[in-house]
Each structure stands twice: as C-alpha cells, then as structure tokens.
PDB file of C-alpha atoms in Angstrom:
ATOM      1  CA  UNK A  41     112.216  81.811  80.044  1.00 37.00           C
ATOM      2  CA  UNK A  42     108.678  81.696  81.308  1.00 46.00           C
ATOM      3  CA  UNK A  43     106.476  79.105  82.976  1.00 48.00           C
ATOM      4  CA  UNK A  44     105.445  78.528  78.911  1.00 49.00           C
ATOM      5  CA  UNK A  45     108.896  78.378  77.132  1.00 50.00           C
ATOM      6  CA  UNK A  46     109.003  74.679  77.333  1.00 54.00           C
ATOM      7  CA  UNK A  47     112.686  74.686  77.968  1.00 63.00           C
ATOM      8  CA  UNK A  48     112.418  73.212  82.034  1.00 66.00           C
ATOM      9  CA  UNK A  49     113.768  76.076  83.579  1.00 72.00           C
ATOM     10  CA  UNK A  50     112.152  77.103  87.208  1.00 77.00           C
ATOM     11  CA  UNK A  51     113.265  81.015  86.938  1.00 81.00           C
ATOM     12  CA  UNK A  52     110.077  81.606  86.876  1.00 70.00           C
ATOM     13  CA  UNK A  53     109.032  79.745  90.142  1.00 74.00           C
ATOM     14  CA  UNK A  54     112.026  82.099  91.677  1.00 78.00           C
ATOM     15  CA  UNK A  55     110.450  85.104  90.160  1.00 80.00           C
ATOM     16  CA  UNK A  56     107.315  84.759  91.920  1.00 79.00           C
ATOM     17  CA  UNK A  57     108.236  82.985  95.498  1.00 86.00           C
ATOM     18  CA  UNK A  58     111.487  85.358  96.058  1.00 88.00           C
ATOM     19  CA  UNK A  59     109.233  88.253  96.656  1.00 90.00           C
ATOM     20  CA  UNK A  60     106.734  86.314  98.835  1.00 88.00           C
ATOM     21  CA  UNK A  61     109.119  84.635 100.849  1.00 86.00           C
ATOM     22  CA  UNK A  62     111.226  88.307 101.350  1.00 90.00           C
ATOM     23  CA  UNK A  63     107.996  89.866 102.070  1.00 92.00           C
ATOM     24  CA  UNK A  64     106.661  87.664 104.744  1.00 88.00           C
ATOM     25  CA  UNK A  65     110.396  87.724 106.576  1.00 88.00           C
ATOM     26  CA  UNK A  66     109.852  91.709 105.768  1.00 92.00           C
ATOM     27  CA  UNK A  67     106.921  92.007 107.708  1.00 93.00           C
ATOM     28  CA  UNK A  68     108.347  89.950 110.644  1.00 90.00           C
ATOM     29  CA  UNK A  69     111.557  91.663 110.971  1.00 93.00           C
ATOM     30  CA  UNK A  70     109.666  95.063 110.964  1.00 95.00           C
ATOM     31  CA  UNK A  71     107.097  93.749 113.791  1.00 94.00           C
ATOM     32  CA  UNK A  72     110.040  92.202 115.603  1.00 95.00           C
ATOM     33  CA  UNK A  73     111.654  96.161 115.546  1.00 96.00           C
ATOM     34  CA  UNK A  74     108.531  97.799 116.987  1.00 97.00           C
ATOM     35  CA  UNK A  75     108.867  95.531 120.157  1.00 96.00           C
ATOM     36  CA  UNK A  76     112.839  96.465 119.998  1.00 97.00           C
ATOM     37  CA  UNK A  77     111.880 100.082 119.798  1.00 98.00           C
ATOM     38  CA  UNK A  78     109.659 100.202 122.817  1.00 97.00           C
ATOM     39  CA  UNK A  79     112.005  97.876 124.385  1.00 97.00           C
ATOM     40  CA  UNK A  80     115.280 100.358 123.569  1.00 97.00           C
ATOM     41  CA  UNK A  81     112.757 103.535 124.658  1.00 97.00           C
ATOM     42  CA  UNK A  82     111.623 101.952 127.894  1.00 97.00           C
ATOM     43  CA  UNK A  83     114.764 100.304 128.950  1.00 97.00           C
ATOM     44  CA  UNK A  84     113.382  96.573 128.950  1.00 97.00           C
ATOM     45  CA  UNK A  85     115.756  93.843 128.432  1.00 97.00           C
ATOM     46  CA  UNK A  86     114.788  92.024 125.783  1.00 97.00           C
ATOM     47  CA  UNK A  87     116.199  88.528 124.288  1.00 96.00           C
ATOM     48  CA  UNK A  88     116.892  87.687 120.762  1.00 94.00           C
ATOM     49  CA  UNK A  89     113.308  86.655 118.910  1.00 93.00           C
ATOM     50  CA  UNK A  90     112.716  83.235 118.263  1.00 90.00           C
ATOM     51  CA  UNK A  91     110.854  82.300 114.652  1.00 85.00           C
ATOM     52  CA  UNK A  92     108.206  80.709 114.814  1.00 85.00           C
ATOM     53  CA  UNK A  93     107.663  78.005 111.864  1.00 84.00           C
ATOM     54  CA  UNK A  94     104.077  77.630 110.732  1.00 76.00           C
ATOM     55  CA  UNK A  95     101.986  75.720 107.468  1.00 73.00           C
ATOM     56  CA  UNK A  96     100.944  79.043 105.782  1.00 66.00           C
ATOM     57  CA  UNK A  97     103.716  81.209 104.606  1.00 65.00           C
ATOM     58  CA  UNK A  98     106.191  79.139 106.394  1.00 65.00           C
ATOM     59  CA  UNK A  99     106.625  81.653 109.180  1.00 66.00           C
ATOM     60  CA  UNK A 100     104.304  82.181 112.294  1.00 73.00           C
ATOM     61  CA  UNK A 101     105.870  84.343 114.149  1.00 80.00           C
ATOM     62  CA  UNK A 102     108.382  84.638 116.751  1.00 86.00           C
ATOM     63  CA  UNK A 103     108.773  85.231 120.404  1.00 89.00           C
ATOM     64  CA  UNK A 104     110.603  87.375 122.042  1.00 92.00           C
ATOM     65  CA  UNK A 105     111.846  86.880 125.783  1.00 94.00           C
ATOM     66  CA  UNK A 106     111.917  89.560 128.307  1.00 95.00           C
ATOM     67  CA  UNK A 107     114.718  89.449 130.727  1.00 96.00           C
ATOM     68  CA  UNK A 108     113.624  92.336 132.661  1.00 96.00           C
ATOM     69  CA  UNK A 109     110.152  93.339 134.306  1.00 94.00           C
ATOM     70  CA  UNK A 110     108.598  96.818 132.359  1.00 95.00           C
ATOM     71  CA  UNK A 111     108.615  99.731 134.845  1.00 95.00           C
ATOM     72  CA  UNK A 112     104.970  99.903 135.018  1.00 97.00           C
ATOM     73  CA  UNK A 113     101.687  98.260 133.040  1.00 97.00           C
ATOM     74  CA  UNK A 114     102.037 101.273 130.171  1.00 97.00           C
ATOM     75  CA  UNK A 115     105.410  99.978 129.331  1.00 97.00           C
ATOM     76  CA  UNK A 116     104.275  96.509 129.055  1.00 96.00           C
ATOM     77  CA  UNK A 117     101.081  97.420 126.993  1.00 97.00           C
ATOM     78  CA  UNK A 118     103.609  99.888 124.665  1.00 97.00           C
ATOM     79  CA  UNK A 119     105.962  96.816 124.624  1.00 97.00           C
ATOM     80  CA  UNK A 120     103.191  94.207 123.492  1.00 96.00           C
ATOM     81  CA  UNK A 121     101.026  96.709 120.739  1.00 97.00           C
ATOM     82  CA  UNK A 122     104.508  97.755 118.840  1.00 97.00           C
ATOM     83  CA  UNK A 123     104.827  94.707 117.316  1.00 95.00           C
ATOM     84  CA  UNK A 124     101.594  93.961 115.697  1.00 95.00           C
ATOM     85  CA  UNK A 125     101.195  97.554 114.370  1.00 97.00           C
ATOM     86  CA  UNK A 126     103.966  97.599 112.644  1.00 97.00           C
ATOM     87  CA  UNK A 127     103.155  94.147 110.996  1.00 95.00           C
ATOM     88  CA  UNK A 128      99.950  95.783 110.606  1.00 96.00           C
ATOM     89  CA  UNK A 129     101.098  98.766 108.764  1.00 97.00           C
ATOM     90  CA  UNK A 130     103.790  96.553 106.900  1.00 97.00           C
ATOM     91  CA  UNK A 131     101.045  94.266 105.427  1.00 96.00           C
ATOM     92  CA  UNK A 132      98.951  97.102 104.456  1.00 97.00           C
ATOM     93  CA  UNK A 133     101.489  98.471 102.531  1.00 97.00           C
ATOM     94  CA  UNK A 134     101.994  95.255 100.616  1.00 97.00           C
ATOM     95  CA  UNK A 135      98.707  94.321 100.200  1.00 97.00           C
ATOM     96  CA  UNK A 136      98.397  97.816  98.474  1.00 97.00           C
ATOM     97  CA  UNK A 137     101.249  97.541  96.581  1.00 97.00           C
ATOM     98  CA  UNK A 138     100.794  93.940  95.657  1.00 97.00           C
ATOM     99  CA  UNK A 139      97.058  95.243  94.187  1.00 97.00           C
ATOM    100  CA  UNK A 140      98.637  98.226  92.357  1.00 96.00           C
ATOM    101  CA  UNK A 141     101.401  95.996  90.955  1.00 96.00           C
ATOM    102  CA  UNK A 142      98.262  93.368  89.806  1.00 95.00           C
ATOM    103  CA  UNK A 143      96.189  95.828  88.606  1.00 94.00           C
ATOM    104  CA  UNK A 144      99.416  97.425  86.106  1.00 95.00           C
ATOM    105  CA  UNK A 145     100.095  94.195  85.047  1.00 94.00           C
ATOM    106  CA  UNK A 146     100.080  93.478  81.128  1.00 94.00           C
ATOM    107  CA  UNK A 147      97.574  90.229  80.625  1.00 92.00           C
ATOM    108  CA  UNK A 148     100.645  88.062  79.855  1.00 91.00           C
ATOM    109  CA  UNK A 149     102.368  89.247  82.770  1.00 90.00           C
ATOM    110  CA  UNK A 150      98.934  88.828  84.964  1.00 93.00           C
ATOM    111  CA  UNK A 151      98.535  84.766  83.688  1.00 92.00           C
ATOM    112  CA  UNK A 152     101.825  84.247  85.365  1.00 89.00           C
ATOM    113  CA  UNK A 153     100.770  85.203  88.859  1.00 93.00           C
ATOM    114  CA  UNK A 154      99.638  82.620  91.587  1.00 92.00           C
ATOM    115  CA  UNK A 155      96.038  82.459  91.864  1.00 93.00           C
ATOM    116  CA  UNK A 156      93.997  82.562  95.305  1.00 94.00           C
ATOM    117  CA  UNK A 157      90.620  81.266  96.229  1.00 93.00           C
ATOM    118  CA  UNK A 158      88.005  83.891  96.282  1.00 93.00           C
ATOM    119  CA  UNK A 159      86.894  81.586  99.760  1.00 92.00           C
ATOM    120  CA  UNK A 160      90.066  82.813 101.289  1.00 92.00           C
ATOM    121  CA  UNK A 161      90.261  86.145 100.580  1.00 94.00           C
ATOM    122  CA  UNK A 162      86.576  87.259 101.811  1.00 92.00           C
ATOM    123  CA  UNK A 163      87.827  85.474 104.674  1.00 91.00           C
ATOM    124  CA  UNK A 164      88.990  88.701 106.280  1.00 92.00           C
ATOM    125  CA  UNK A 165      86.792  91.694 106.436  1.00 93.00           C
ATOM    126  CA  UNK A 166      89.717  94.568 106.165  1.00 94.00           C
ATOM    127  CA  UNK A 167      91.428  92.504 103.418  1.00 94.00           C
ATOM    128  CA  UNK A 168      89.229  91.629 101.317  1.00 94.00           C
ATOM    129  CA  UNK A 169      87.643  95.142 101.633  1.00 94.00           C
ATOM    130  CA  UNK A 170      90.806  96.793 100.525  1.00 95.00           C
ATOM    131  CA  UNK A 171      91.162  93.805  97.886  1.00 96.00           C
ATOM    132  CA  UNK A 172      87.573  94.460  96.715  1.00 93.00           C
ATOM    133  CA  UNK A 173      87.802  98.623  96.721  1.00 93.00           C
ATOM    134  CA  UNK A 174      91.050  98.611  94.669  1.00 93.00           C
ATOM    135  CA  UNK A 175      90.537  95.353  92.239  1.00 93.00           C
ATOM    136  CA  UNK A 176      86.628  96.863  91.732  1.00 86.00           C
ATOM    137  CA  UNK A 177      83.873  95.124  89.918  1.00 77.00           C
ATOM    138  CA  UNK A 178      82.652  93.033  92.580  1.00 85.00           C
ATOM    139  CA  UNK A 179      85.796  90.555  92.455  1.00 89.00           C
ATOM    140  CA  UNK A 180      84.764  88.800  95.646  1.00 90.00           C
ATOM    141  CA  UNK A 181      81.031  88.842  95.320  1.00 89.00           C
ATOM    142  CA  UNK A 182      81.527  86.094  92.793  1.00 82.00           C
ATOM    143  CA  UNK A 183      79.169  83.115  93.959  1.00 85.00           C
ATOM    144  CA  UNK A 184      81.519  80.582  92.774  1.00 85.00           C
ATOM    145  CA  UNK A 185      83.347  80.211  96.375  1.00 74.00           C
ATOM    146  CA  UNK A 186      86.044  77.740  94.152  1.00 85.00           C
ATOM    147  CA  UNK A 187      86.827  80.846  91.551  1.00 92.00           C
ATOM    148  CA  UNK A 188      90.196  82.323  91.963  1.00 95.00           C
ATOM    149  CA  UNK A 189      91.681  85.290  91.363  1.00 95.00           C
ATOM    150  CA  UNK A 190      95.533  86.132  90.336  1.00 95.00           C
ATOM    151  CA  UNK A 191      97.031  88.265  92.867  1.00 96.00           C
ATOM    152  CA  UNK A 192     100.711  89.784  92.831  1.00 95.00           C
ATOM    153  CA  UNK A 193     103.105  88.050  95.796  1.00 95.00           C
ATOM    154  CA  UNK A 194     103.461  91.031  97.051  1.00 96.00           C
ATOM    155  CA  UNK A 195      99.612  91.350  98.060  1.00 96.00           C
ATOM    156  CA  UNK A 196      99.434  87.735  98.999  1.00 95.00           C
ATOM    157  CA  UNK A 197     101.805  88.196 101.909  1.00 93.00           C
ATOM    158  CA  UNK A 198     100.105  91.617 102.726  1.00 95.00           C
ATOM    159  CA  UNK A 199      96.886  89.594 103.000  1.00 95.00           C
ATOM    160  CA  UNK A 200      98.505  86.871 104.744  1.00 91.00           C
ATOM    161  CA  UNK A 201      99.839  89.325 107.363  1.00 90.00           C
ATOM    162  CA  UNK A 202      96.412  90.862 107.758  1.00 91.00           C
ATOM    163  CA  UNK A 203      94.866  87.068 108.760  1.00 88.00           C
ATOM    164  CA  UNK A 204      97.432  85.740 110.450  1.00 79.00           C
TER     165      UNK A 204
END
C-alpha cells in the first residue's frame, strides 16, 4: 500500500514522517544529554529541559535551567558547547546516513521520498557540501533555484539540525 495503490490508505505518509519526526526528537534528546553530562561531571544543578516548539520540524529547541552557579567560567563554557556538539555530531550522522540510504534507494523506492528545494539546501555551506560531495554530479549547482531534489527523512532532519 503505497502513495500509488489507489486504495486511501496513509501508511505511507507514516512511513516517511515516523523517521523524521524520531530523528529530529533524536537529535534533541542527544544535545539535551551533552549539557546533562557536563552538568553530572561538573556538579551543576540543572532543571528538567523545556521544548521549545518551532514552524520547521516542529521542534526548536529547549532550555534548560540552571539551579546552581558553575564553579568557574570553564565549567560554564563546557556546560554551554556540550549541547550543540552533540546535535552537531547527531545531525551529521543523519545527514550521512539519510544520503547513503537515498543514494541505495531502488528508483521506485526513491519517487516515494519527500522532495526539497535545491534553494534550501545550498542554503548552508557544510550541508549542502556534504549533500553535494556524496549525491555528486553537481546536484546543487542546478540553476533552476525552484528544482528539487528527493532526499531520505533521515538526511532531511540531519540537514535541518545543521541550519537550525
């Protein structure tokens, strides 16, 4: 029962926003446990994160209270960079594996996928230079701003970690 079958069912709308929706909430959680990490190592009390809501992936961010000052500027600057390299490295990953998935893809399965506007994606220098190296040909350089290009979920919300 595909988007084609003709028989109404929405398993395939599942199929493809499950894994963007756990991926995003994936690559929160995981920047959300390099503040906790620091936090846990340095002995700063921390409260529970907030989320953020937001108009892109439906997630923002979230903020995290600290109930206690960091014993010097080191542990704040530990406490503050944790977070956003682990979403880094999370959305890397994704992104990478999102491409690999794309690129492995039988056609059928490819036509399926939710397309992207090449505007968007050269919007960001490291993604769409990791997009570009491992989709080859050019795929950005395309001077048709409005052309899109099918993309796994998985390397949607890798991209959309990298820009946001």
């Amino acid at each position: 029962t595909g988007a084609d079958s003709g028989d109404g069912s929405l398993n395939w709308l599942y199929d493809l926003s499950l894994p963007l929706a756990l991926s995003v909430l994936a690559t929160q959680i995981l920047h959300e446990a390099g503040h906790l990490i620091i936090a846990v190592k340095d002995e700063i009390e921390i409260g529970f994160p907030t989320f953020v809501p937001g108009f892109q992936f439906g997630l923002t961010g979230a903020i995290t209270p600290i109930k206690s000052s960091p014993k010097n500027i080191k542990s704040l600057f530990d406490f503050a960079i944790a977070g956003p390299l682990f979403g880094l490295a999370a959305s890397i990953i994704l992104l990478y594996s999102g491409l690999e998935m794309t690129v492995f893809m039988d056609a059928s399965a490819q036509e399926q996928l939710p397309s992207v506007p090449v505007e968007l994606l050269r919007s960001s220098a490291l993604g769409g230079g990791i997009i570009d190296f491992l989709l080859g040909d050019g795929v950005l350089n395309s001077p048709d701003s409005s052309e899109m290009i099918k993309l796994h979920p998985y390397a949607i919300a890798g991209f959309g970690g990298l820009v946001s």
